[in-house]
CSV table of C-alpha atoms in Angstrom, one decimal:
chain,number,residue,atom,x,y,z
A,1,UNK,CA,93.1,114.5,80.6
A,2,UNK,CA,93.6,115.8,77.2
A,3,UNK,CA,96.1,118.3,76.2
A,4,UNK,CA,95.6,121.3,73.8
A,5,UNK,CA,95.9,119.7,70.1
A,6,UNK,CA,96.7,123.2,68.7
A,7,UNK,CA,99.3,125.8,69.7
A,8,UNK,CA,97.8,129.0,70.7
A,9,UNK,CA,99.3,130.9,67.5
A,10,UNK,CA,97.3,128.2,65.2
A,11,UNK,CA,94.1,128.6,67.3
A,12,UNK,CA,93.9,132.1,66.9
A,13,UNK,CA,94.8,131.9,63.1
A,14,UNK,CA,91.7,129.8,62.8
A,15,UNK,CA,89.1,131.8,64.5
A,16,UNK,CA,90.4,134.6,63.2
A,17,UNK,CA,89.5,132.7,59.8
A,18,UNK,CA,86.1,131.2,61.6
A,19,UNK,CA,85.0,135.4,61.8
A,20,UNK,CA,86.1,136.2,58.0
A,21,UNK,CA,84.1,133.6,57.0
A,22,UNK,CA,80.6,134.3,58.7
A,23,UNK,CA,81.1,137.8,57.9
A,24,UNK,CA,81.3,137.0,54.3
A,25,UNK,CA,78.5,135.1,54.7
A,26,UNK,CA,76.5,138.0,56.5
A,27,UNK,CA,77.1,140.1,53.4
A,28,UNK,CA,76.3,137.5,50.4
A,29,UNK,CA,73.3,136.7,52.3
A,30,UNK,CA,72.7,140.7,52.4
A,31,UNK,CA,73.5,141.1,48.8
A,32,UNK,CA,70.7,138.7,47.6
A,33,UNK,CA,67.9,140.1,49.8
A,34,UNK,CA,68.7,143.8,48.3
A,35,UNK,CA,68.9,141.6,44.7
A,36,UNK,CA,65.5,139.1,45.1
A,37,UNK,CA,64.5,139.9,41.8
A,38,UNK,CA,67.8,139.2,39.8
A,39,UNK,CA,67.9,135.4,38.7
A,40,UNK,CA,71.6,135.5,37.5
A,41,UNK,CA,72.7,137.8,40.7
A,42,UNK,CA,70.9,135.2,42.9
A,43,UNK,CA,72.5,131.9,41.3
A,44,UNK,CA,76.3,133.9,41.5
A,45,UNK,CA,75.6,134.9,45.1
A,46,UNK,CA,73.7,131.5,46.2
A,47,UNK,CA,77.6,129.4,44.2
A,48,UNK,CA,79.7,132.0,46.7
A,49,UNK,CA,77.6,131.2,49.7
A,50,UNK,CA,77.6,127.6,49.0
A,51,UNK,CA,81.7,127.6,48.8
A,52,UNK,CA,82.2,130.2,51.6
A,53,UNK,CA,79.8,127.7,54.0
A,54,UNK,CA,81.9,125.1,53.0
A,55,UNK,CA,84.7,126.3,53.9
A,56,UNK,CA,83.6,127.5,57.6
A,57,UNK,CA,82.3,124.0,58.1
A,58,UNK,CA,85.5,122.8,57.3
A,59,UNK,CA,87.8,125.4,59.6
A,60,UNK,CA,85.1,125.2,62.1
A,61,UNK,CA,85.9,121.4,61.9
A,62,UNK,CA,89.4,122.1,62.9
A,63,UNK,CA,88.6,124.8,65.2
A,64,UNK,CA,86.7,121.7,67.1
A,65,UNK,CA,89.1,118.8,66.9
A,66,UNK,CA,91.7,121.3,68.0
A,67,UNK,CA,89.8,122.3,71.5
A,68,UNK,CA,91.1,120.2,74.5
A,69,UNK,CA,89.3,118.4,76.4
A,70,UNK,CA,89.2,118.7,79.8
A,71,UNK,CA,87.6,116.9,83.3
A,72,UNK,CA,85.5,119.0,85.0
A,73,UNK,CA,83.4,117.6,87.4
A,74,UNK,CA,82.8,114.2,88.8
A,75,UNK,CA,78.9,112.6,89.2
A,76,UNK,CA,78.2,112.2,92.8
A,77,UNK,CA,75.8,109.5,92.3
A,78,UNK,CA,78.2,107.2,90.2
A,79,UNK,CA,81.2,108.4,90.6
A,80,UNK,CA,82.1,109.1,86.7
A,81,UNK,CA,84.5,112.2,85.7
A,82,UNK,CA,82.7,114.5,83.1
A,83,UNK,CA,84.2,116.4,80.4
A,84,UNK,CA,83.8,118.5,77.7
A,85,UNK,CA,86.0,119.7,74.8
A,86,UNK,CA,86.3,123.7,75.7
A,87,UNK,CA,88.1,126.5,74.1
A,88,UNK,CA,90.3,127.1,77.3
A,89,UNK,CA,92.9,129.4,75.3
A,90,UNK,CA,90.6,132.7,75.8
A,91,UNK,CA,87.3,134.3,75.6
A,92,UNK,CA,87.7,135.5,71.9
A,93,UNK,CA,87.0,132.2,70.5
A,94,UNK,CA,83.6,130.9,68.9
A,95,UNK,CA,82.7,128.7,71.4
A,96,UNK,CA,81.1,131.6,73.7
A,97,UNK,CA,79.5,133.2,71.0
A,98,UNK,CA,75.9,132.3,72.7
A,99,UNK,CA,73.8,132.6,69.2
A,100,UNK,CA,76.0,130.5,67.5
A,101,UNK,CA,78.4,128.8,69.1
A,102,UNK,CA,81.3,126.3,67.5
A,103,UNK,CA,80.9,123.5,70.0
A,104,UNK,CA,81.2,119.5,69.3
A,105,UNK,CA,78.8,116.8,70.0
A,106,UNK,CA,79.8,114.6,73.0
A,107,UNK,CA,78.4,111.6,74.0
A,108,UNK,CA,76.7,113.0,77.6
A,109,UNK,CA,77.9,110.6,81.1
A,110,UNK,CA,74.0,109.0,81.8
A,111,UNK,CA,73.4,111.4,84.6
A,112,UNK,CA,74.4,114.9,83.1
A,113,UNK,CA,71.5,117.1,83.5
A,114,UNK,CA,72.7,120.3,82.6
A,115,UNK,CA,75.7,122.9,82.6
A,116,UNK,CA,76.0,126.2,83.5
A,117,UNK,CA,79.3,128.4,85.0
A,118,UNK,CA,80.2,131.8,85.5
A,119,UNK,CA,83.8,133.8,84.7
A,120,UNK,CA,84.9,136.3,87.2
A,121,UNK,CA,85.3,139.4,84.4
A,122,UNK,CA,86.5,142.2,86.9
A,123,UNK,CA,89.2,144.0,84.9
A,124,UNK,CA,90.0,144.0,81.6
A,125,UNK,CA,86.4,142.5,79.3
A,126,UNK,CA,87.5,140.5,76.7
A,127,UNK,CA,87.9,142.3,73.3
A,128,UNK,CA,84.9,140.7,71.2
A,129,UNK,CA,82.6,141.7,68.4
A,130,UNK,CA,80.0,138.9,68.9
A,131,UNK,CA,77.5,138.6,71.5
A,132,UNK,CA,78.9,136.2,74.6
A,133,UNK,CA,76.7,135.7,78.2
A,134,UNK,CA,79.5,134.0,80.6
A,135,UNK,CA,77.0,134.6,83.4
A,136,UNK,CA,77.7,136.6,86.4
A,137,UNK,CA,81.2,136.6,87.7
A,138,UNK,CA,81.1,134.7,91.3
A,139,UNK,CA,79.4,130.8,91.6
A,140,UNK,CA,75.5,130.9,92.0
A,141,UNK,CA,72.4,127.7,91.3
A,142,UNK,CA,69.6,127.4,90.0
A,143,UNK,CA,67.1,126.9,92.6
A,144,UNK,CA,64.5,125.7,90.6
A,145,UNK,CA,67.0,122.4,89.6
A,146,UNK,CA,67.8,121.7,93.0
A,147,UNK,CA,64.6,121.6,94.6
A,148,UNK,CA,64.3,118.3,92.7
A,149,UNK,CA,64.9,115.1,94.9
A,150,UNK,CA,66.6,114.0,91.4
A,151,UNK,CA,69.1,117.1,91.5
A,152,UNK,CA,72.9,117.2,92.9
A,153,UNK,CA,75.5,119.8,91.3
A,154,UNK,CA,79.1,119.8,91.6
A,155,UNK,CA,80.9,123.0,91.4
A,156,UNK,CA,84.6,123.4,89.8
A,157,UNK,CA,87.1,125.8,88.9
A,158,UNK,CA,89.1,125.9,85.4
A,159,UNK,CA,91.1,128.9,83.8
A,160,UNK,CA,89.8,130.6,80.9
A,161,UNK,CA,92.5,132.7,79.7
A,162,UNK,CA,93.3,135.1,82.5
A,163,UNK,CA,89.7,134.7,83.7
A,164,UNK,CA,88.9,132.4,86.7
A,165,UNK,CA,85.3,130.2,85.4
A,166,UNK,CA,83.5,128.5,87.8
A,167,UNK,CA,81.5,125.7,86.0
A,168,UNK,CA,78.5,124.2,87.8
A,169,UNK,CA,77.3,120.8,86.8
A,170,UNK,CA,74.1,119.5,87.2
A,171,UNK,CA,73.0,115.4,87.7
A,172,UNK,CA,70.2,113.6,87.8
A,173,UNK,CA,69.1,110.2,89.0
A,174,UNK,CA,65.9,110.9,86.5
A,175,UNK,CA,66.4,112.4,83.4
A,176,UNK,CA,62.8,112.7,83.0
A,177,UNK,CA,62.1,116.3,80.7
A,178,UNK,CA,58.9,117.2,83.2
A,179,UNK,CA,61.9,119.2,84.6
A,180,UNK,CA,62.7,122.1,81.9
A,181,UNK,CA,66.6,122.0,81.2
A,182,UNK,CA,68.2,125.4,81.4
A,183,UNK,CA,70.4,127.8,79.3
A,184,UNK,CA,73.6,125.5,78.5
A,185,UNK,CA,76.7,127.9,79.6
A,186,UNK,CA,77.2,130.7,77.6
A,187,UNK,CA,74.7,130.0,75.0
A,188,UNK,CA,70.5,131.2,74.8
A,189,UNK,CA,69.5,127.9,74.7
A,190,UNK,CA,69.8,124.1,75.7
A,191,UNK,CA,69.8,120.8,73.8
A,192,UNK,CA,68.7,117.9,75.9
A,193,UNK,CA,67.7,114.4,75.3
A,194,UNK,CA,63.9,113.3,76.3
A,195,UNK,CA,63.1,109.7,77.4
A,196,UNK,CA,63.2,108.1,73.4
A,197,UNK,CA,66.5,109.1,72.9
A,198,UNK,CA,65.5,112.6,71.2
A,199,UNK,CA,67.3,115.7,70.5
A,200,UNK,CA,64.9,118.5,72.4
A,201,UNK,CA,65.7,122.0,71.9
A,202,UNK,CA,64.4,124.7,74.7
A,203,UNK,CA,65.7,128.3,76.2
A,204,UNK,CA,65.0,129.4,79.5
A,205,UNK,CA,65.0,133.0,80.8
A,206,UNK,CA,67.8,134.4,83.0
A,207,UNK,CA,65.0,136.1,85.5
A,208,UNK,CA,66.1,136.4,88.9
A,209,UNK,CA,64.8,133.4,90.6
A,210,UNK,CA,67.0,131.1,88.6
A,211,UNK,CA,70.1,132.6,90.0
A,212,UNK,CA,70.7,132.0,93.8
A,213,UNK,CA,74.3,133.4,95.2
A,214,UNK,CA,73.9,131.8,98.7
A,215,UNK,CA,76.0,128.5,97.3
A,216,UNK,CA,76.6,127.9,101.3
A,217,UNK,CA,72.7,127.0,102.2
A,218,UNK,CA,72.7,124.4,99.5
A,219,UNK,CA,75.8,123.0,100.5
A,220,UNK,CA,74.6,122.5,104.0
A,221,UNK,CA,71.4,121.0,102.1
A,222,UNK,CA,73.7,118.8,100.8
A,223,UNK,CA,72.6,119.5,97.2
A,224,UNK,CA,75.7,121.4,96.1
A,225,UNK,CA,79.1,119.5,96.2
A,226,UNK,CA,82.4,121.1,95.6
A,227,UNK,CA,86.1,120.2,93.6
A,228,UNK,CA,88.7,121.8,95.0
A,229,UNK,CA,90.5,124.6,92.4
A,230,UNK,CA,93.7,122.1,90.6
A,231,UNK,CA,92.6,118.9,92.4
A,232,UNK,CA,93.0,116.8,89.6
A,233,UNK,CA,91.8,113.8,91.8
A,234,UNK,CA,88.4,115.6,91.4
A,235,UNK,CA,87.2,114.9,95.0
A,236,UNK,CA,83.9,115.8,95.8
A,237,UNK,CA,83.5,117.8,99.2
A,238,UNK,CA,80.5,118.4,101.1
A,239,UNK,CA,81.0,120.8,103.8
A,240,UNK,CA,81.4,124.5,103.5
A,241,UNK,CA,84.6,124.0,105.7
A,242,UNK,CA,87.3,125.3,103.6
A,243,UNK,CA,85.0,126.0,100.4
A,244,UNK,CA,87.2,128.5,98.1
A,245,UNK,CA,84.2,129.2,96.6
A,246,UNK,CA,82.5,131.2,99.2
A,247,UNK,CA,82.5,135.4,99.4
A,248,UNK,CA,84.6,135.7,96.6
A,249,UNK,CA,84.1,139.1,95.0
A,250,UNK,CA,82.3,140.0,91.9
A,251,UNK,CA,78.5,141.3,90.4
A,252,UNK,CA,75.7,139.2,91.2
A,253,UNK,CA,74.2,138.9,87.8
A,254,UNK,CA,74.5,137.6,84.4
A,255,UNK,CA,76.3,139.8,81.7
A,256,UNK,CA,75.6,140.4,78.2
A,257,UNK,CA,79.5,141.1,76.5
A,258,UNK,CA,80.1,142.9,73.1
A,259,UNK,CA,82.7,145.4,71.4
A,260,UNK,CA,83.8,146.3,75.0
A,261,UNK,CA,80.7,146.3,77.0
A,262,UNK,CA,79.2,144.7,79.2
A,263,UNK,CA,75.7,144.7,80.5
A,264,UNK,CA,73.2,143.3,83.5
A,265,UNK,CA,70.6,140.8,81.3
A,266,UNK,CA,69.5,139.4,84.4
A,267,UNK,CA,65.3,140.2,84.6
A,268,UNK,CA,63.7,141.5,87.4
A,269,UNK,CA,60.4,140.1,88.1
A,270,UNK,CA,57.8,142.6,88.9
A,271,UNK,CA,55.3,142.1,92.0
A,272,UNK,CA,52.3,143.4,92.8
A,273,UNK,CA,51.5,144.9,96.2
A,274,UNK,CA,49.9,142.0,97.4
A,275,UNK,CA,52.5,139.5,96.2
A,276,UNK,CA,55.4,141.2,98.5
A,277,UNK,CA,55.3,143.5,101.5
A,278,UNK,CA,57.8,145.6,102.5
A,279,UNK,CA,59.5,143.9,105.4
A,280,UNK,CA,60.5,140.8,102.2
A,281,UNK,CA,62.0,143.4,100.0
A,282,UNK,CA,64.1,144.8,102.8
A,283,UNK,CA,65.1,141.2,103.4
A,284,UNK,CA,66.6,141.2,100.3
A,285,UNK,CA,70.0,141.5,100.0
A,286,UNK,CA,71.5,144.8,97.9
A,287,UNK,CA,74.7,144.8,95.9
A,288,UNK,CA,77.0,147.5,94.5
A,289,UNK,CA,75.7,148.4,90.6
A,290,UNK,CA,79.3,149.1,90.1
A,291,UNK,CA,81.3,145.5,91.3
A,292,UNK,CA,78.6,143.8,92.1
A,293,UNK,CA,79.8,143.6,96.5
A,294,UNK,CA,77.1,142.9,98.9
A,295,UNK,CA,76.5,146.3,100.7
A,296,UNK,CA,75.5,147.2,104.2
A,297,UNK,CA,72.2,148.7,104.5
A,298,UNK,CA,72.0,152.6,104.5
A,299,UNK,CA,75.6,152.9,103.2
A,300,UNK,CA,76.2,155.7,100.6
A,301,UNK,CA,78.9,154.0,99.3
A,302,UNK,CA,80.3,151.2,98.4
A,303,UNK,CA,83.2,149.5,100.6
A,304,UNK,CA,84.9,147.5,98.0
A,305,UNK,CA,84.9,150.1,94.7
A,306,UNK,CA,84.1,153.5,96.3
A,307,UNK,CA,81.1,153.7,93.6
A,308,UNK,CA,78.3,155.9,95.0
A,309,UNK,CA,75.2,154.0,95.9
A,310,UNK,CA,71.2,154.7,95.2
């Protein structure tokens, strides 16, 4: 395992620099819309966006090289330790902006399918002007992944800052693209590889019937596999004796994040009458608008946070 190549003092100088950068961008790129029809205004605004580009491709450049990277997760069906170069300093830096991330290219372990992960964000939100989606703050799957044969995930823990992430990694004995890919963690969108060797480009939807909370079922199931939190070793476990990862605390959904707040993007399907009765939708389980707590039916309020329930 790698260690951090730059000190957290030189990291932040950077991104700070990263942000500078794209904003001047955003505003020579606004200058020559509102100035279409002036050739000499267009070629001085076109030389200053040309320099300024270069130079964020260059700090972005060191922004990369600088990230650690860190094992994650280990491949239950060949045993290989995957990693990834994250920004593990904080939630301020470019790497969970989810337009436009500032993320290197790694060469993949040959069963990666897909990552995804959520950051328990209970307290304090980070203090951000771009757009970031860490997902929803406790562990959850995607259903529609594991119902492959193909499909095992392995679930981890890492620090992000002061924040507790839970990434989930998904592998496949058949990287076959019949299966859609899903939303790479924190981003809109995923890049995968099809059976030629070709970069594919797709975005999934963050409805509800991606996200499944009840990690225990699939664990039983014997689709979900677990690290223990610190166990460098990365052992995988199988049972839900002892799981850390179970009942912890925390909303239910994924979050949108920007200047300071933060906001449910998950989308509710909508039925019609003769798609659900009432005895499923009472099946359903409720949680707390406020924390995001599983609450008892017919309570007014809710145990964990005191917030007044619908």
């Amino acid at each position: 395992m790698k260690t951090e190549k730059i000190t957290i003092e030189e990291r932040n100088k950077i991104i700070a620099t990263i942000f500078q950068l794209r904003k001047k961008m955003e505003e020579f790129s606004f200058e020559m819309e509102n100035n279409s029809d002036d050739e000499i205004v267009q070629e001085y605004l076109m030389k200053k966006l040309d320099k300024t580009a270069t130079e964020l491709e260059e700090v972005e450049s060191q922004y990369i090289q600088g990230l650690v990277y860190k094992i994650i997760s280990r491949c239950p069906f060949s045993n290989e330790p995957f990693g990834l170069s994250i920004d593990t300093f904080g939630l301020d830096g470019p790497w969970w902006v989810s337009e436009q991330p500032v993320r290197g290219i790694e060469e993949e372990i040959k069963t990666f399918f897909a990552i995804t992960g959520s950051i328990s964000i209970l307290d304090e939100l980070p203090e951000v002007s771009f757009s970031m989606k860490p997902g929803p703050a406790v562990p959850w799957v995607s259903p529609r992944l594991l119902n492959d044969e193909n499909i095992i995930a392995v679930l981890s823990h890492i620090k992000i800052g002061i924040y507790d992430a839970y990434p989930i990694v998904y592998y496949s004995k058949d990287k076959t693209l019949e299966i859609e890919r899903i939303n790479t963690w924190g981003t809109n969108e995923y890049l995968a590889e099809d059976i030629d060797g070709l970069a594919v480009m797709g975005s999934t939807f963050d409805d509800e019937e991606e996200y499944d909370f009840d990690i225990a079922s699939w664990i039983k199931k014997g689709k979900l596999k677990w690290i223990s939190i610190d166990d460098e070793s990365l052992e995988l476990h199988n049972t839900i004796a002892d799981c850390p990862y179970l009942d912890l605390s925390g909303y239910h959904y994924p979050v949108h994040i920007q200047n300071k707040i933060s906001t449910n993007c998950m989308i509710i399907l909508e039925y019609d009458d003769d798609d659900i009765n009432n005895d499923e939708m009472e099946k359903r389980p409720k949680f707390c608008a406020n924390c995001g707590t599983p609450v008892i039916k017919d309570s007014k309020f809710c145990a964990n946070c005191g917030n007044k329930l619908n």
